[in-house]
XYZ file of N, CA and C in Angstrom:
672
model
N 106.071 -29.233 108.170
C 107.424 -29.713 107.900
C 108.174 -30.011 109.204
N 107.627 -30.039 110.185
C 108.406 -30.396 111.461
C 108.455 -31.614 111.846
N 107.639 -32.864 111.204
C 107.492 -33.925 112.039
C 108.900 -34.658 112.101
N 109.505 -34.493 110.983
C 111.060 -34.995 110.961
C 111.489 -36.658 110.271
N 112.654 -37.014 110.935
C 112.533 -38.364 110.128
C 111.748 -39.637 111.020
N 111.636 -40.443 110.237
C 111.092 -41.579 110.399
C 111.271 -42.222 111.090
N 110.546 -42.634 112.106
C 110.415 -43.220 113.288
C 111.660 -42.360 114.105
N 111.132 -41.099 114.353
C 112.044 -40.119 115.076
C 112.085 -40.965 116.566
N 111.011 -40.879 117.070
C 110.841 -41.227 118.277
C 111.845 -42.212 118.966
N 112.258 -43.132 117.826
C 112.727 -44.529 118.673
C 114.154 -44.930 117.799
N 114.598 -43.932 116.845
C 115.855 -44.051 116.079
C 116.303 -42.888 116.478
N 117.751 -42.728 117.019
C 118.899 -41.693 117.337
C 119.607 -40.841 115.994
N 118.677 -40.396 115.384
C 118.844 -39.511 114.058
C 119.640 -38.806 114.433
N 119.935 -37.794 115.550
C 120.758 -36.931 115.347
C 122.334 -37.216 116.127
N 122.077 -38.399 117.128
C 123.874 -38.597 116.686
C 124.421 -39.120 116.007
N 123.972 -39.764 115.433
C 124.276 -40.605 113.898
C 124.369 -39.200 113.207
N 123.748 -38.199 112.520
C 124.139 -37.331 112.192
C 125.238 -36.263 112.148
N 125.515 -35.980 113.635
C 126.651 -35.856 113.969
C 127.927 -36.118 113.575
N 127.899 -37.927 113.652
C 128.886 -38.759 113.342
C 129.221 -38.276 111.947
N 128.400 -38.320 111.066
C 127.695 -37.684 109.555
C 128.483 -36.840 109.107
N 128.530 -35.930 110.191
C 128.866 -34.414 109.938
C 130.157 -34.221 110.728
N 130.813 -34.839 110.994
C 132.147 -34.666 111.616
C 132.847 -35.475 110.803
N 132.971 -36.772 109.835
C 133.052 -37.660 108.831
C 133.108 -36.391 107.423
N 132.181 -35.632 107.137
C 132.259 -34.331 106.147
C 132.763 -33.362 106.030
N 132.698 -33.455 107.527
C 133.744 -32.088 107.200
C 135.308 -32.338 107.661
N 135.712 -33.985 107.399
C 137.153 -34.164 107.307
C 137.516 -33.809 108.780
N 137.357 -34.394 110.037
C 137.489 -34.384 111.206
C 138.433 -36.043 111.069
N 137.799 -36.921 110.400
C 138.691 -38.260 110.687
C 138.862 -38.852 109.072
N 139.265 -37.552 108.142
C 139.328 -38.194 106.713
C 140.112 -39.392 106.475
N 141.103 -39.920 108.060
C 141.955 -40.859 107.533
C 141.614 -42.282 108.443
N 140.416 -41.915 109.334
C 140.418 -42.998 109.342
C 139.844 -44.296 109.080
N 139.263 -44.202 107.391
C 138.683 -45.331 106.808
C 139.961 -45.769 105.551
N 140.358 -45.100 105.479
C 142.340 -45.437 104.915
C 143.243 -44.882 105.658
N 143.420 -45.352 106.747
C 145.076 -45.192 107.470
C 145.776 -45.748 106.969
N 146.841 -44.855 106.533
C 148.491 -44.998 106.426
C 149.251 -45.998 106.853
N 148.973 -45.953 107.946
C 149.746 -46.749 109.223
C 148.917 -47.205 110.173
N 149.710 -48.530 110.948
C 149.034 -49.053 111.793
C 149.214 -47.800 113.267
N 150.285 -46.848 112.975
C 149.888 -46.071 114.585
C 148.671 -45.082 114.409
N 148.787 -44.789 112.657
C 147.667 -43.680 112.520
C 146.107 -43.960 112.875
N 146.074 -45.586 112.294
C 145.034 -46.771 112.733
C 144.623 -46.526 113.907
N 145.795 -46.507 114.496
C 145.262 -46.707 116.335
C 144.621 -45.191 116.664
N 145.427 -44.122 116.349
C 144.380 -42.977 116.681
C 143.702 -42.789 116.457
N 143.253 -43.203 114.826
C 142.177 -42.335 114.505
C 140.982 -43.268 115.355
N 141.163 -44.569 115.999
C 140.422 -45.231 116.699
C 140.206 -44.611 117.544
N 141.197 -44.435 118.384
C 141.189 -43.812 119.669
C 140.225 -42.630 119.646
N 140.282 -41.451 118.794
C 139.361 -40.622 118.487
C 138.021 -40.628 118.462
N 137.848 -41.860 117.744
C 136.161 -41.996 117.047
C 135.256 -43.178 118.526
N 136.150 -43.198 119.540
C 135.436 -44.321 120.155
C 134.106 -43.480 120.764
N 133.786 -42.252 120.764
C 132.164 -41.865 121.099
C 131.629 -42.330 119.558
N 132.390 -41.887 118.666
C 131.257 -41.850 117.452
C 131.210 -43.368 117.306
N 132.007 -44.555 117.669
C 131.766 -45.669 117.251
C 130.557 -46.287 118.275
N 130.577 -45.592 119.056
C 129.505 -46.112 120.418
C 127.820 -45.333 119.446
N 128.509 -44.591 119.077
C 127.006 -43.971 118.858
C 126.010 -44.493 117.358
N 127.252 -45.140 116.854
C 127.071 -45.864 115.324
C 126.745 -47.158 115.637
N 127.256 -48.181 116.924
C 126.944 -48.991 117.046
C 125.199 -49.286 117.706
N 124.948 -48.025 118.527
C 123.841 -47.865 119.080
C 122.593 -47.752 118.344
N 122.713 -46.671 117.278
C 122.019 -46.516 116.135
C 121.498 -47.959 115.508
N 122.543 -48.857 115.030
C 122.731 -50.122 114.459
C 121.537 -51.058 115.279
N 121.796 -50.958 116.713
C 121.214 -52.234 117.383
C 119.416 -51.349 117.608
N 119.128 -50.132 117.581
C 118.026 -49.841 117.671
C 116.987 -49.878 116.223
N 118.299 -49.625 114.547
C 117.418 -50.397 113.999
C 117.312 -51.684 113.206
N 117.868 -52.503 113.329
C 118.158 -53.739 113.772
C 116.638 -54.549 114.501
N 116.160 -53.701 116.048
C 115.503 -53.970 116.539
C 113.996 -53.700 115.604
N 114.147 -51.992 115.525
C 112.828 -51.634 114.555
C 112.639 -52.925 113.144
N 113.632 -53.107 112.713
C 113.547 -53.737 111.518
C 112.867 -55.306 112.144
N 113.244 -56.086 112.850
C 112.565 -57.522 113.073
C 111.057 -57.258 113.686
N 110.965 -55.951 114.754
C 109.699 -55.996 115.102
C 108.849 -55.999 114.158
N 108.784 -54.960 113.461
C 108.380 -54.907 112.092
C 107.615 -55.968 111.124
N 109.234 -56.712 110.987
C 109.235 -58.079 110.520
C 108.064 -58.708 110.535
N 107.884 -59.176 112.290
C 107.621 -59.771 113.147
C 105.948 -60.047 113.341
N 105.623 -58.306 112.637
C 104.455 -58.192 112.930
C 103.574 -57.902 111.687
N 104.452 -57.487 110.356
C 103.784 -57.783 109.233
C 102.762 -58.517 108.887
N 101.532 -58.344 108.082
C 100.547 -59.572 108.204
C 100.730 -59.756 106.903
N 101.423 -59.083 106.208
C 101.605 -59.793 104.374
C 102.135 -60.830 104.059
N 101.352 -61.399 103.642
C 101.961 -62.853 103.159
C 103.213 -62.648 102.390
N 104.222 -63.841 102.412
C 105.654 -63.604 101.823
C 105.368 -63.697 100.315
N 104.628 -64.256 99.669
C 103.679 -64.326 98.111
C 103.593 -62.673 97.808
N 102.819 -61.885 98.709
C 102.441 -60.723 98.572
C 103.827 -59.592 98.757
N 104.771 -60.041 99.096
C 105.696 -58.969 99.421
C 107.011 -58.984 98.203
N 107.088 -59.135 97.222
C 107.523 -58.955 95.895
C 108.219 -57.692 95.917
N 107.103 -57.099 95.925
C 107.342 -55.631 95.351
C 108.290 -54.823 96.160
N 108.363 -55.267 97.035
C 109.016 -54.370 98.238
C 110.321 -55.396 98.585
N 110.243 -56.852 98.690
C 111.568 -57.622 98.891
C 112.133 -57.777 97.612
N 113.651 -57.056 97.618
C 114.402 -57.527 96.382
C 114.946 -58.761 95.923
N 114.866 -59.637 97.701
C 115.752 -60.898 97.544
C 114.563 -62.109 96.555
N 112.783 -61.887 96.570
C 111.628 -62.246 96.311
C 112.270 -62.960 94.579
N 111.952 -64.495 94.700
C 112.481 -64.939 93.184
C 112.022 -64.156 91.961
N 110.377 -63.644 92.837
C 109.439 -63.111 90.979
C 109.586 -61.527 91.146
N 110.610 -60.681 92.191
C 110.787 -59.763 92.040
C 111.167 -58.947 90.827
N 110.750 -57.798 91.017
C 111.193 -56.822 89.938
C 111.978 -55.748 90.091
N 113.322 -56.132 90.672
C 113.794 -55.429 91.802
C 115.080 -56.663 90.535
N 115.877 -54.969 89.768
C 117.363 -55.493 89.159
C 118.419 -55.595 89.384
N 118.439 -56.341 91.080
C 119.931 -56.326 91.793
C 120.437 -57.514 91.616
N 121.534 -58.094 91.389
C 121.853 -59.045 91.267
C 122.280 -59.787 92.778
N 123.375 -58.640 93.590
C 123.572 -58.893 94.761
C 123.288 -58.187 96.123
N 123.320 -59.242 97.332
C 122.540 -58.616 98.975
C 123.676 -57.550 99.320
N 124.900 -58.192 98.706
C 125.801 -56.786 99.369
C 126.913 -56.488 98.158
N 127.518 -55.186 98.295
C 128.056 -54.798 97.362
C 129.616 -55.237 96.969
N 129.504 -55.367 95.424
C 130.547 -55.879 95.106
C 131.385 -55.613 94.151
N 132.401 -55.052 94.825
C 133.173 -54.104 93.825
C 132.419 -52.584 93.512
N 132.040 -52.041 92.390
C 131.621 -50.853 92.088
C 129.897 -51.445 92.266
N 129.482 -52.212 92.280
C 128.089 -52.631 92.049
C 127.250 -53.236 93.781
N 126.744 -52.048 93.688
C 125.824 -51.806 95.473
C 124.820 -53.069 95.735
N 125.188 -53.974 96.665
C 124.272 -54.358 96.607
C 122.776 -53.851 97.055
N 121.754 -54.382 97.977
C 120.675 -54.288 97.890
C 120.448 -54.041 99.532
N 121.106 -54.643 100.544
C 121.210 -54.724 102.324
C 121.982 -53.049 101.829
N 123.096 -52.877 101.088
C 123.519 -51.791 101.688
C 123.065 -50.679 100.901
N 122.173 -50.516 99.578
C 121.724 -49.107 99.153
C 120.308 -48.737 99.826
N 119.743 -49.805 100.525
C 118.380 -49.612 101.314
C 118.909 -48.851 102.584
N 120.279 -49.739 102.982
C 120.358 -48.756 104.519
C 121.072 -47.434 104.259
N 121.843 -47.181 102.964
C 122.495 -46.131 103.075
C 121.442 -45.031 102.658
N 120.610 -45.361 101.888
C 119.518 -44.579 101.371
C 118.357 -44.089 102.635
N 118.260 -45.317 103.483
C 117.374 -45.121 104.543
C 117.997 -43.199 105.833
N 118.930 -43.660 105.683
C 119.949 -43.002 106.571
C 120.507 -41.711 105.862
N 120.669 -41.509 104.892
C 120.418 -40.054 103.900
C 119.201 -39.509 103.895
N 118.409 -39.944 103.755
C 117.110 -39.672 103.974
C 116.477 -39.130 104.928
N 116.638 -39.902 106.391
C 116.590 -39.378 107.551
C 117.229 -38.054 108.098
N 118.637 -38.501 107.924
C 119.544 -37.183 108.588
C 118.617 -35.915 107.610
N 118.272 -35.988 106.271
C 117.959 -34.653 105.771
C 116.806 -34.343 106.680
N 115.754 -35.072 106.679
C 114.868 -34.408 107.037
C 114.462 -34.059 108.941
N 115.806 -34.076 109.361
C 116.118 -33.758 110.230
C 116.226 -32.242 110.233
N 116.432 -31.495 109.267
C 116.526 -30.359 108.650
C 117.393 -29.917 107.493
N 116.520 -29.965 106.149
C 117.244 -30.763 104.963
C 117.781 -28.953 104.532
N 117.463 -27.980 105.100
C 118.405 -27.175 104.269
C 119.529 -27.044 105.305
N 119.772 -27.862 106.342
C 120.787 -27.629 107.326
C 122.269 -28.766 106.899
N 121.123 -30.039 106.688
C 121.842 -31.381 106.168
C 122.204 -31.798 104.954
N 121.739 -31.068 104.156
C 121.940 -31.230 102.853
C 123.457 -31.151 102.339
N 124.020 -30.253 103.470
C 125.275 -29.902 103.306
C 126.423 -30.935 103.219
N 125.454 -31.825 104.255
C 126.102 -33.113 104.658
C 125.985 -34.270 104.065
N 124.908 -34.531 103.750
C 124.289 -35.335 103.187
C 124.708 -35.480 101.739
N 124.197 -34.278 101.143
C 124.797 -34.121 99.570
C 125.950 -34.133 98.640
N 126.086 -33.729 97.523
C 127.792 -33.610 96.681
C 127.464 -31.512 97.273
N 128.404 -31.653 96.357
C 128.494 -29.721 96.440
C 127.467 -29.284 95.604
N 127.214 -28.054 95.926
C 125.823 -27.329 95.959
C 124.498 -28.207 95.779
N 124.135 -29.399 96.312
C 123.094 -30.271 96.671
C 122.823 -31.459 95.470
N 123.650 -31.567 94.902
C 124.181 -32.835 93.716
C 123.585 -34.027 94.239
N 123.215 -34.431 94.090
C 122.652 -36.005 94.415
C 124.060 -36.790 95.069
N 123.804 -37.331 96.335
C 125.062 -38.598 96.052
C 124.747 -39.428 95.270
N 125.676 -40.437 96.110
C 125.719 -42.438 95.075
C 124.564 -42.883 95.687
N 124.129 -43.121 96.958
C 122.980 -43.377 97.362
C 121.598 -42.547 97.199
N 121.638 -41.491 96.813
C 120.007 -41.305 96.354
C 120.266 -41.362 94.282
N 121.752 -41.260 94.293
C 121.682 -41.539 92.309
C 120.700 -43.192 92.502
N 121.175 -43.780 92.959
C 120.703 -45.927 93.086
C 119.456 -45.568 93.763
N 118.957 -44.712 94.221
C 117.172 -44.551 94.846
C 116.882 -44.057 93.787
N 117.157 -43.450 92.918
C 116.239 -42.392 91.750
C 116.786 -43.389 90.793
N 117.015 -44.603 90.356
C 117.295 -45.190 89.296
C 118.283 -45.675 88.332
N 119.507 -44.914 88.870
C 120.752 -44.778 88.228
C 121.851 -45.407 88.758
N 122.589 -46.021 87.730
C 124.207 -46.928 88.519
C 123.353 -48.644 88.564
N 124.626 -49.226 88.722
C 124.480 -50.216 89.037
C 123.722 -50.968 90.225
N 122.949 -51.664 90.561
C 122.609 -51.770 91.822
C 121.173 -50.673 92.307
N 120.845 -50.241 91.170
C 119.537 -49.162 91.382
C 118.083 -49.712 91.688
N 117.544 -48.666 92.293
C 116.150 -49.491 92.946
C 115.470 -49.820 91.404
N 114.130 -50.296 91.999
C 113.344 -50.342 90.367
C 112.554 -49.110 90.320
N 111.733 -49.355 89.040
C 111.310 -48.277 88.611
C 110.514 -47.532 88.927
N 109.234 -48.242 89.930
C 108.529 -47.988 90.683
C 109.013 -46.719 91.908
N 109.817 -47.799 92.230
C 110.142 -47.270 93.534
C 111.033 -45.506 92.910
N 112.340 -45.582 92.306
C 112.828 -44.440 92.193
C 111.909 -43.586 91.345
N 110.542 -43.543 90.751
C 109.914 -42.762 89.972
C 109.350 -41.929 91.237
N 109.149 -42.425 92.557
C 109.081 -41.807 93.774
C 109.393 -40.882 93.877
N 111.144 -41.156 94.311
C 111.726 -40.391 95.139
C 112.479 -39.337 93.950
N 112.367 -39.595 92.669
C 113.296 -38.349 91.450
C 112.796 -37.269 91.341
N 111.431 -36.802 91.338
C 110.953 -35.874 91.526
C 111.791 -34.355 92.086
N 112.384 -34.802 93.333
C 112.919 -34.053 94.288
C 114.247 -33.295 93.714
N 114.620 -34.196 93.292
C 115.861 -33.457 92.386
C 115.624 -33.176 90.872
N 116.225 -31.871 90.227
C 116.277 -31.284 88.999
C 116.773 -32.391 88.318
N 116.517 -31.556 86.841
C 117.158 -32.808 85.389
C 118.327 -33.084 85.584
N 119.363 -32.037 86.449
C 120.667 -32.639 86.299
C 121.196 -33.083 87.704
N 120.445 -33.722 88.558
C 120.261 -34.027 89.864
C 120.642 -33.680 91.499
N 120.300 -31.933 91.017
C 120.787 -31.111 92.137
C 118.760 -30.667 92.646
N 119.113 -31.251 94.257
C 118.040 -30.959 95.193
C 117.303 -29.644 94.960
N 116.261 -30.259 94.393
C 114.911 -28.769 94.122
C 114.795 -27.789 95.609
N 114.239 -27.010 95.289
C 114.372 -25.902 96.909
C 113.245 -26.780 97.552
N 113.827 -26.824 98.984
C 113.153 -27.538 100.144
C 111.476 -27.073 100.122
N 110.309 -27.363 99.421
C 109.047 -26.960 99.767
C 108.764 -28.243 100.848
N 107.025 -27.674 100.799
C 106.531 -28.686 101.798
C 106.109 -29.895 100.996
N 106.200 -30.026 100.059
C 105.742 -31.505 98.642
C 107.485 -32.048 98.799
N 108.005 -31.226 98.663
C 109.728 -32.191 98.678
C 109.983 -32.984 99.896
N 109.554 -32.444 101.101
C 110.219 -32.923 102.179
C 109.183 -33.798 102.373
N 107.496 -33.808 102.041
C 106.811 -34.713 101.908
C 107.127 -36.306 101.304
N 107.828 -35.824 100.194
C 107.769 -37.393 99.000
C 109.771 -37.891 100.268
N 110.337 -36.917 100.778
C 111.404 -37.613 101.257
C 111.096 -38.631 102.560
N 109.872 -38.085 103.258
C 109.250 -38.776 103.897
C 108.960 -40.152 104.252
N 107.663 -40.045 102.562
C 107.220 -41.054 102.613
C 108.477 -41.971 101.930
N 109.019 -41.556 101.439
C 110.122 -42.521 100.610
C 110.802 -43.390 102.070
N 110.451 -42.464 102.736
C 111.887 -43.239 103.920
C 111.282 -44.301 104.459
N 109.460 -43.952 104.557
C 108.715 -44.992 104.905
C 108.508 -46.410 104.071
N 108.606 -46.212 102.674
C 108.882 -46.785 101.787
C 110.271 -47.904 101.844
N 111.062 -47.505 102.227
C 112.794 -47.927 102.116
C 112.427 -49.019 103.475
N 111.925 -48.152 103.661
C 111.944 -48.893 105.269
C 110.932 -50.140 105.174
N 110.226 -50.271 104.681
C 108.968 -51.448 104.546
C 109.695 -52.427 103.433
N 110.829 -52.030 102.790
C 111.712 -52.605 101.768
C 112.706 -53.366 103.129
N 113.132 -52.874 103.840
C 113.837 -53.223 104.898
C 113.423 -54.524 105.804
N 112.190 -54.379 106.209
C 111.361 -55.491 106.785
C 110.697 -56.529 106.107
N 110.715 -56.385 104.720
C 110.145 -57.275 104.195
C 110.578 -58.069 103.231
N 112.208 -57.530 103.711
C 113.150 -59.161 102.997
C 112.919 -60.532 103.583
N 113.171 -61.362 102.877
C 112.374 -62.804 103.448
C 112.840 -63.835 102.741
N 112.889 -65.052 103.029
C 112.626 -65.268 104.380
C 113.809 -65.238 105.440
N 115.003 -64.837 104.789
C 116.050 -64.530 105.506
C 116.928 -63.471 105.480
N 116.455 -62.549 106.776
C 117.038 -61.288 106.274
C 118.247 -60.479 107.336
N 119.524 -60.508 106.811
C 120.393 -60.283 107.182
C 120.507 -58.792 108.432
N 119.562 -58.133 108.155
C 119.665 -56.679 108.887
C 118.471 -57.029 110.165
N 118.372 -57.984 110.495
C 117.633 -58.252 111.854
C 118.851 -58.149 112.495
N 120.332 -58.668 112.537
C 120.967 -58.294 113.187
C 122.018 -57.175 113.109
N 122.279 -56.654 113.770
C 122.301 -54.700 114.436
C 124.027 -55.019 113.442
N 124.764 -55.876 113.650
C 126.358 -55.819 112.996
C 126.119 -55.780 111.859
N 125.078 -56.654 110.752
C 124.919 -56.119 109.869
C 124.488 -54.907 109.477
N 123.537 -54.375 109.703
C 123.412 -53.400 109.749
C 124.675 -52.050 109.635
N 125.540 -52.307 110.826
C 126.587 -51.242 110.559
C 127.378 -51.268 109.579
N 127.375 -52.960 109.833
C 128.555 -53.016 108.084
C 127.913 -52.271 106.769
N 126.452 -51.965 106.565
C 125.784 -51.405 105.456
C 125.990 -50.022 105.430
N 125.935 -49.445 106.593
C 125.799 -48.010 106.684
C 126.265 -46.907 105.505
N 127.590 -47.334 105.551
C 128.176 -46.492 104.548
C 128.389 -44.918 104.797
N 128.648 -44.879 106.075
C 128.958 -43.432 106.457
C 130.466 -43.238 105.847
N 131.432 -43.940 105.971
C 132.335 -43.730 104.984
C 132.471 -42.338 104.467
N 131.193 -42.829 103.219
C 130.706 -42.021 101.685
C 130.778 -40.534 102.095
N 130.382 -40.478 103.660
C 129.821 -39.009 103.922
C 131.795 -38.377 103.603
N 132.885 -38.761 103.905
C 133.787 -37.932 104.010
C 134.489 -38.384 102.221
N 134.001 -39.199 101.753
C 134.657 -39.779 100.493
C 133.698 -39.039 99.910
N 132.296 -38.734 99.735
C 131.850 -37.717 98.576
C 132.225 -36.470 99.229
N 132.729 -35.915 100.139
C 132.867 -34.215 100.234
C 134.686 -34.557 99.616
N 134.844 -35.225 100.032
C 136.617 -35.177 98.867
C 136.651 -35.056 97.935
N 135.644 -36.034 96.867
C 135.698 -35.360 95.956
C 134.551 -34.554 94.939
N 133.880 -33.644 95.976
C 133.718 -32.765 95.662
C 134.326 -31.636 95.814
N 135.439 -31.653 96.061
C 136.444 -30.250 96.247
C 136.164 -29.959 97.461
């Protein structure tokens, strides 16, 4: 259980995490709705390490994602299953980005990618962070396991549901759980590279716009 998340080596998992976890525990609850334009300006002023470190994150995978791309030998015929944007896909999103209550598809891959990771960075440490209260599924692994609008297909979330109980609170961390979170991330991630033929998260700004760290201080609100 130590190897950690996915593509540890060459993605900055743990200040992005950080960011994660200072976002949760209500360090800058106001500044994705400021009040005011002076409150605006501080809570800027505040977050300019964490925005350096969110932007950094962004452009390294950004990078992973085109190399990737780049070097795939699957024919674009063959990559269906894994590209949602694919005409004969089986993949029930309607849209690349989200609209209104309905997620698109650029942003439940990266927000899912990035929940995923931070846990298994040390998922009974992150879970805290990551999760609703007492380890509830968020909105992004409910749309990985099948549920809500904007949900992976069936294939794919018959994967990753396992991990969580019938009423979708995180089974105790064994070595098979943190296994299937794993490979799932490897999974998300080959979903990532193998949008085609035009895929918006080669560049690093998209990317941040997907993130959805947001969620991390908007689901601990309202979870009490």
């Amino acid at each position: 259980m130590a190897e950690g998340p996915h593509l540890g080596h060459r993605l900055p998992w743990r200040s992005l995490a950080q960011v994660a976890k200072r976002l949760a525990m209500g360090h800058f609850k106001n500044f994705w709705w400021p009040n005011d334009h002076l409150e605006l300006y501080a809570a800027k002023n505040k977050l300019k390490e964490e925005e350096k470190a969110v932007d950094h994150f962004s452009q390294c995978l950004a990078d992973a994602i085109k190399e990737f791309a780049e070097t795939d030998p699957t024919s674009y015929e063959d990559k269906e299953k894994y590209d949602p944007s694919h005409p004969d896909t089986d993949w029930d999103v309607e849209y690349s980005y989200s609209i209104g209550a309905y997620v698109g598809y650029y942003d439940s891959l990266i927000q899912g990618y990035i929940e995923l990771n931070i846990l298994l960075l040390d998922p009974d440490t992150w879970k805290h962070v990551v999760l609703r209260e007492n380890g509830k599924w968020s909105r992004a692994m409910q749309l990985m396991c099948g549920f809500t609008d904007g949900r992976h297909p069936k294939w794919l979330a018959d994967h990753l549901r396992p991990i969580f109980d019938e009423h979708g609170y995180l089974k105790p961390v064994t070595a098979d759980v943190v296994e299937i979170m794993r490979e799932h991330a490897k999974l998300i991630f080959r979903c990532l590279y193998s949008i085609g033929p035009t895929n918006s998260m080669l560049n690093w700004k998209n990317v941040k716009c997907s993130h959805g760290l947001e969620y991390f201080a908007y689901q601990t609100y309202w979870s009490g």
